[in-house]
CSV table of C-alpha atoms in Angstrom, one decimal:
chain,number,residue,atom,x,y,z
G,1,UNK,CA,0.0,0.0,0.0
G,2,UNK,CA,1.3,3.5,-1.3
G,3,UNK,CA,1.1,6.4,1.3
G,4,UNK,CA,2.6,8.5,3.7
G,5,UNK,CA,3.5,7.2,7.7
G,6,UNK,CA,3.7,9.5,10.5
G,7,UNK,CA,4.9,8.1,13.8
G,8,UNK,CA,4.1,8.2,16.8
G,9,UNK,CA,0.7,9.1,16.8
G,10,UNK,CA,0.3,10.5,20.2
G,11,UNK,CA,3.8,12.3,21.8
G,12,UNK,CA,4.1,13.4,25.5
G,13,UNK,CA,7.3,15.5,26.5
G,14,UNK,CA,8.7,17.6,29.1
G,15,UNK,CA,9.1,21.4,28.4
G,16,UNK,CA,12.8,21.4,27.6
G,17,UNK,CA,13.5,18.2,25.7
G,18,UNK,CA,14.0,17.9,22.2
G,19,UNK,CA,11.9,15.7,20.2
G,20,UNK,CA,11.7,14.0,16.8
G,21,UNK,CA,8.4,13.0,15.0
G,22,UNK,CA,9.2,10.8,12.0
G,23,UNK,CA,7.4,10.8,8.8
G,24,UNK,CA,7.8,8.4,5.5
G,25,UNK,CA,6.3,8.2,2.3
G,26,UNK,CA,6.6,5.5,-0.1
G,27,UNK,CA,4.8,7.3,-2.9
G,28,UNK,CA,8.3,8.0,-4.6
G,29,UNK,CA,7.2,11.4,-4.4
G,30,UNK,CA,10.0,14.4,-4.7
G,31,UNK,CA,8.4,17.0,-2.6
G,32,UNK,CA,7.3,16.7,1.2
G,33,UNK,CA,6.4,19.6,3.7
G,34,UNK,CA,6.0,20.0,7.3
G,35,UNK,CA,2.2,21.7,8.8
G,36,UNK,CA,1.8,22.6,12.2
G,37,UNK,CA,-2.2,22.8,12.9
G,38,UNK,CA,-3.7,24.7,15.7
G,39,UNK,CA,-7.4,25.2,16.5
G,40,UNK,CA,-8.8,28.0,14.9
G,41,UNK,CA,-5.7,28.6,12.8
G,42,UNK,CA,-5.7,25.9,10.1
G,43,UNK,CA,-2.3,24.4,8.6
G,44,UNK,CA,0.7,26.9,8.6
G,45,UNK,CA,3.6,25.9,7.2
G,46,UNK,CA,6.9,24.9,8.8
G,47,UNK,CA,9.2,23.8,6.5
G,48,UNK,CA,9.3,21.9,3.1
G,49,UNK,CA,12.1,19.8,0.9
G,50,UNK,CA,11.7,19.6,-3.0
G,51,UNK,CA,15.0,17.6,-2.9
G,52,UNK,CA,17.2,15.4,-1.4
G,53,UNK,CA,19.7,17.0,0.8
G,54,UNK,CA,17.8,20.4,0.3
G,55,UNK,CA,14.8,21.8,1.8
G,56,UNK,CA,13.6,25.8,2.8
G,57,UNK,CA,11.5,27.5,5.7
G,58,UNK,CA,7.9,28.1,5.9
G,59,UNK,CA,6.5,30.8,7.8
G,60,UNK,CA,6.7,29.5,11.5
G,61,UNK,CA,10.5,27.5,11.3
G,62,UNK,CA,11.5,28.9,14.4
G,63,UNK,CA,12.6,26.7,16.8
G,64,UNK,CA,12.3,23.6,14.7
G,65,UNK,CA,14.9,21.5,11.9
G,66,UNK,CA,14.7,19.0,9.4
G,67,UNK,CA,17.0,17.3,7.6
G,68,UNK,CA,16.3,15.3,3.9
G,69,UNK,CA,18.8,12.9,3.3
G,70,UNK,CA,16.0,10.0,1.8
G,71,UNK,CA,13.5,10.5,-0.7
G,72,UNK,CA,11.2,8.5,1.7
G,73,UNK,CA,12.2,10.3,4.8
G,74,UNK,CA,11.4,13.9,6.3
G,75,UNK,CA,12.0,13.8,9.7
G,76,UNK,CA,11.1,17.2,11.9
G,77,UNK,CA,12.8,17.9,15.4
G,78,UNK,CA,10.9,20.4,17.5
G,79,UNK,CA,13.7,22.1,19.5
G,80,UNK,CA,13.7,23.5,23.2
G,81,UNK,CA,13.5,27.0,21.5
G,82,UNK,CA,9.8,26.2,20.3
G,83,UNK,CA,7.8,28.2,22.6
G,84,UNK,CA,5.0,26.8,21.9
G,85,UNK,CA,5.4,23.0,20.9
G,86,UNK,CA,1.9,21.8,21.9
G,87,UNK,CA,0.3,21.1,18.4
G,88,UNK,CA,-0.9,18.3,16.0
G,89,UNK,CA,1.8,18.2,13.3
G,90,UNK,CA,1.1,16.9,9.3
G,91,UNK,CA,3.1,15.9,7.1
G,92,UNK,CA,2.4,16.0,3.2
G,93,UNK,CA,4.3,14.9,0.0
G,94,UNK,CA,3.6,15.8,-3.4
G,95,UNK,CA,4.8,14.1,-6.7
G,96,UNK,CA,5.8,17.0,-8.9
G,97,UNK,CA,4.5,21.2,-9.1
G,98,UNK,CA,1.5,20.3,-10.9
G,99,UNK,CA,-0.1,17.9,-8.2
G,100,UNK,CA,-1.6,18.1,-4.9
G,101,UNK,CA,-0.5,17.7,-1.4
G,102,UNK,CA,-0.7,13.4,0.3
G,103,UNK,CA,-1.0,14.0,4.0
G,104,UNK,CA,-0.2,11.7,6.6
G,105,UNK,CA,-2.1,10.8,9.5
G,106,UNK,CA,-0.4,13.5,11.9
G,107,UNK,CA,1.4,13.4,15.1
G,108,UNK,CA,-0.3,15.3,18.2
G,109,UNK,CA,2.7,16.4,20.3
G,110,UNK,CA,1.9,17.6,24.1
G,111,UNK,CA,4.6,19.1,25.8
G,112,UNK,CA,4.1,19.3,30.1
P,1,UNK,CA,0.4,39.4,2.1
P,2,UNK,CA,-1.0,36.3,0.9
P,3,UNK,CA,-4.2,35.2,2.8
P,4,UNK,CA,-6.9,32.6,1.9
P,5,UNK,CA,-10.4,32.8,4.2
P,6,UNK,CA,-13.0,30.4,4.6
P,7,UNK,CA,-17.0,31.2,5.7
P,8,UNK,CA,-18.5,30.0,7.6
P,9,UNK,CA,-16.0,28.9,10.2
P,10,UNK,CA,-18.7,26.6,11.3
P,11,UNK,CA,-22.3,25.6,9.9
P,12,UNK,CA,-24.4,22.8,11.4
P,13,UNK,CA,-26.9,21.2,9.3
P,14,UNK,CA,-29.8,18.2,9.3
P,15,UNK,CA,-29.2,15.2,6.9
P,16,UNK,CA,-30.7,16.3,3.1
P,17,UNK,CA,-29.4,19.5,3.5
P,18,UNK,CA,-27.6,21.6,1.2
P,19,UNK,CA,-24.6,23.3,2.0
P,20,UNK,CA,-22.2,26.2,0.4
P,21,UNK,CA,-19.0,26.2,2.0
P,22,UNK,CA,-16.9,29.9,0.8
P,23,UNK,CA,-13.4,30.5,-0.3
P,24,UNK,CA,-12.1,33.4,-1.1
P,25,UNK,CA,-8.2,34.2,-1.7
P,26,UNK,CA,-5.7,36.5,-2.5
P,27,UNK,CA,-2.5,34.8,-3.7
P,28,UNK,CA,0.2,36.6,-5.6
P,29,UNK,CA,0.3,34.6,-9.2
P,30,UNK,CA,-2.3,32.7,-8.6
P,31,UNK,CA,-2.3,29.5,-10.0
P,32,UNK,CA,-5.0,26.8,-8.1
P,33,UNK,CA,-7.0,26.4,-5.4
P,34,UNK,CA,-7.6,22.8,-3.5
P,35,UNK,CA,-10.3,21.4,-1.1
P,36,UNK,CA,-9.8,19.0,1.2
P,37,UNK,CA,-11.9,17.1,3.6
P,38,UNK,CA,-10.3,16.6,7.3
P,39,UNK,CA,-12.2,13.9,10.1
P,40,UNK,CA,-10.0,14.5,12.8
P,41,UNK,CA,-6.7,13.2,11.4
P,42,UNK,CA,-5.4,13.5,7.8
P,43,UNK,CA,-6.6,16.0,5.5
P,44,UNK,CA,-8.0,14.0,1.8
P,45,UNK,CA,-7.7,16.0,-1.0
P,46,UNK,CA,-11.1,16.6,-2.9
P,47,UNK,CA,-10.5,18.9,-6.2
P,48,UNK,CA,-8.3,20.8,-7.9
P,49,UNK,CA,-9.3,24.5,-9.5
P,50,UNK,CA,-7.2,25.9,-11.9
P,51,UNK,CA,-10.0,27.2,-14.5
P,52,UNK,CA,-13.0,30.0,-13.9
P,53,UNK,CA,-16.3,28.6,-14.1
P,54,UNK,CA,-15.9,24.8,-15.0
P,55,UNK,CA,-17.7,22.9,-12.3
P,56,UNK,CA,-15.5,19.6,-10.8
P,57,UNK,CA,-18.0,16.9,-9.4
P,58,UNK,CA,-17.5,13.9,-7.2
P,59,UNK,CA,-20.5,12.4,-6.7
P,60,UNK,CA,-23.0,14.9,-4.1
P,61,UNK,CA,-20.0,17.5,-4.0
P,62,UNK,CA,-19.1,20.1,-6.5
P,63,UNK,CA,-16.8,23.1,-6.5
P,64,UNK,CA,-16.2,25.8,-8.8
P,65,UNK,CA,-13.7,29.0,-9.3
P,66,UNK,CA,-14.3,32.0,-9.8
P,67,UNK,CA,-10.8,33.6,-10.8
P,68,UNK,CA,-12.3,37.2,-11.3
P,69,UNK,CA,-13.6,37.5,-8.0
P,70,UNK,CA,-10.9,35.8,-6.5
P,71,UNK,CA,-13.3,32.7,-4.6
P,72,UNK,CA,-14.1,29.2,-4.9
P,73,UNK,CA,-17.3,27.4,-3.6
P,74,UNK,CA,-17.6,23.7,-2.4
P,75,UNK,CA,-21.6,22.6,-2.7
P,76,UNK,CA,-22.5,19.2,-0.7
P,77,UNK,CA,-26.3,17.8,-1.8
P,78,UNK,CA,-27.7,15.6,0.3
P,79,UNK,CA,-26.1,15.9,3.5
P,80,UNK,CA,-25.1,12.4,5.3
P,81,UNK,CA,-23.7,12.5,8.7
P,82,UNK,CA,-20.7,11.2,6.9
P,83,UNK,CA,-19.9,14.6,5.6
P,84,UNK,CA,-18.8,16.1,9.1
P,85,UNK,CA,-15.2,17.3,8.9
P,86,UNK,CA,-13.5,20.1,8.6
P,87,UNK,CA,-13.3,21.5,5.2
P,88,UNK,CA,-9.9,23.1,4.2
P,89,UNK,CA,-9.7,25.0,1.0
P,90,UNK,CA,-5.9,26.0,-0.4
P,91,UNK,CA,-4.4,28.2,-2.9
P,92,UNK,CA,-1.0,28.3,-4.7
P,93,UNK,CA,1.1,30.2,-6.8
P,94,UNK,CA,2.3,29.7,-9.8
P,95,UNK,CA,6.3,30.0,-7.9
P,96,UNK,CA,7.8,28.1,-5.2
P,97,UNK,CA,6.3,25.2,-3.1
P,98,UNK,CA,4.2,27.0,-0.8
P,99,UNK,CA,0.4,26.2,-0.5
P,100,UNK,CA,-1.8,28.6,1.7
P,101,UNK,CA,-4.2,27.3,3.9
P,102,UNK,CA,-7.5,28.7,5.0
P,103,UNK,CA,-8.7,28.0,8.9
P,104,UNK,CA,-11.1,26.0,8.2
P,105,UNK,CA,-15.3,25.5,7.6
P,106,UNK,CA,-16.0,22.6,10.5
P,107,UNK,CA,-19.4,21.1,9.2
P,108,UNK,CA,-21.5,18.9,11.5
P,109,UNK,CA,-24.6,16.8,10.0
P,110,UNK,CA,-26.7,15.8,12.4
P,111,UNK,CA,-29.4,12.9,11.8
């Protein structure tokens, strides 16, 4: 089955502590992005690769990093210097400029 | 600054109903606009709009663009209590990788 994985699904973590959600696609896709989704504010965009081994910031990139080195793999670290961490998190992929956006199934990330 | 915004935020509605959901953008170098349907986890994408005025269909749901005016409408016949999500409607440019959500239209269908 073709699609796009996001693990874990639920993520608990103490205020201070780095984390790392995973997320894979097997869609052989080139592009994949990073959302952050709060209530109320719909899907803003933290960062997004069209390559391997390159990628850019989206509008809210503070206090997170990513890093592209597989197709299939765009892992995003939220960083002690993300103020606010507390969020469900997508990921999408995209097979070329003219297409739309896969999502995964998200991550929901609670930091105590 | 490039913005899209959905109305109504929220709409709740009895089975048969009919329902307009609103999008309205303004997107330097516009190039499409996307709905998607969202039951609590991951967003599914529903249509693609890249042309004024040529309706897309799937079944009870239909949306159309209106590049003049600079909005999009999603239409859902026949209401089932299946329908409640959260409808997300995007635009993009014709540059770069960036899509530009709106917040949101959470529709509830209630038996």
């Amino acid at each position: 089955d073709g699609g796009i994985t996001q693990s874990p699904k639920y993520l608990f973590r103490k205020e201070g502590q780095n984390v790392t959600l995973s997320c894979e696609q097997n869609l052989n896709h080139d592009a994949m992005y990073w959302y952050r989704q709060d209530p109320g504010q719909g899907l803003r965009l933290i960062y997004y690769s069209q390559i391997v081994n390159d990628f850019q910031k989206g509008d809210i990139a503070e206090g997170y990093s990513v890093s592209r080195e597989k197709k299939e793999s765009f892992p995003l670290t939220v960083t002690s210097a993300q103020k606010n961490p507390t969020a469900f998190y997508l990921c999408a992929s995209q097979a070329n400029f003219y297409n739309e956006q896969f999502f995964g199934p998200g991550t929901r990330l609670t930091v105590l | 600054e490039d913005k899209v915004v959905q109305s109504p935020l929220s709409l709740v509605v009895h089975e048969g109903d009919t329902v307009t959901l609103n999008c309205s953008y303004e997107v330097t170098n516009f190039r499409s606009l996307l709905w998607y349907k969202q039951e609590k986890k991951a967003p599914t994408f529903l249509f693609m709009l890249t042309s004024s005025g040529i309706e897309k269909k799937s079944g009870r749901l239909s949306s159309i663009l209106d590049k003049k005016e600079l909005f999009s409408i999603l239409n859902i016949t026949a209401t089932q209590t299946g329908d409640s999500a959260v409808y997300l409607c995007a635009a993009r440019p014709n540059t770069g990788n960036q899509f530009y959500f709106g917040t949101g239209t959470s529709l509830t269908v209630i038996p």
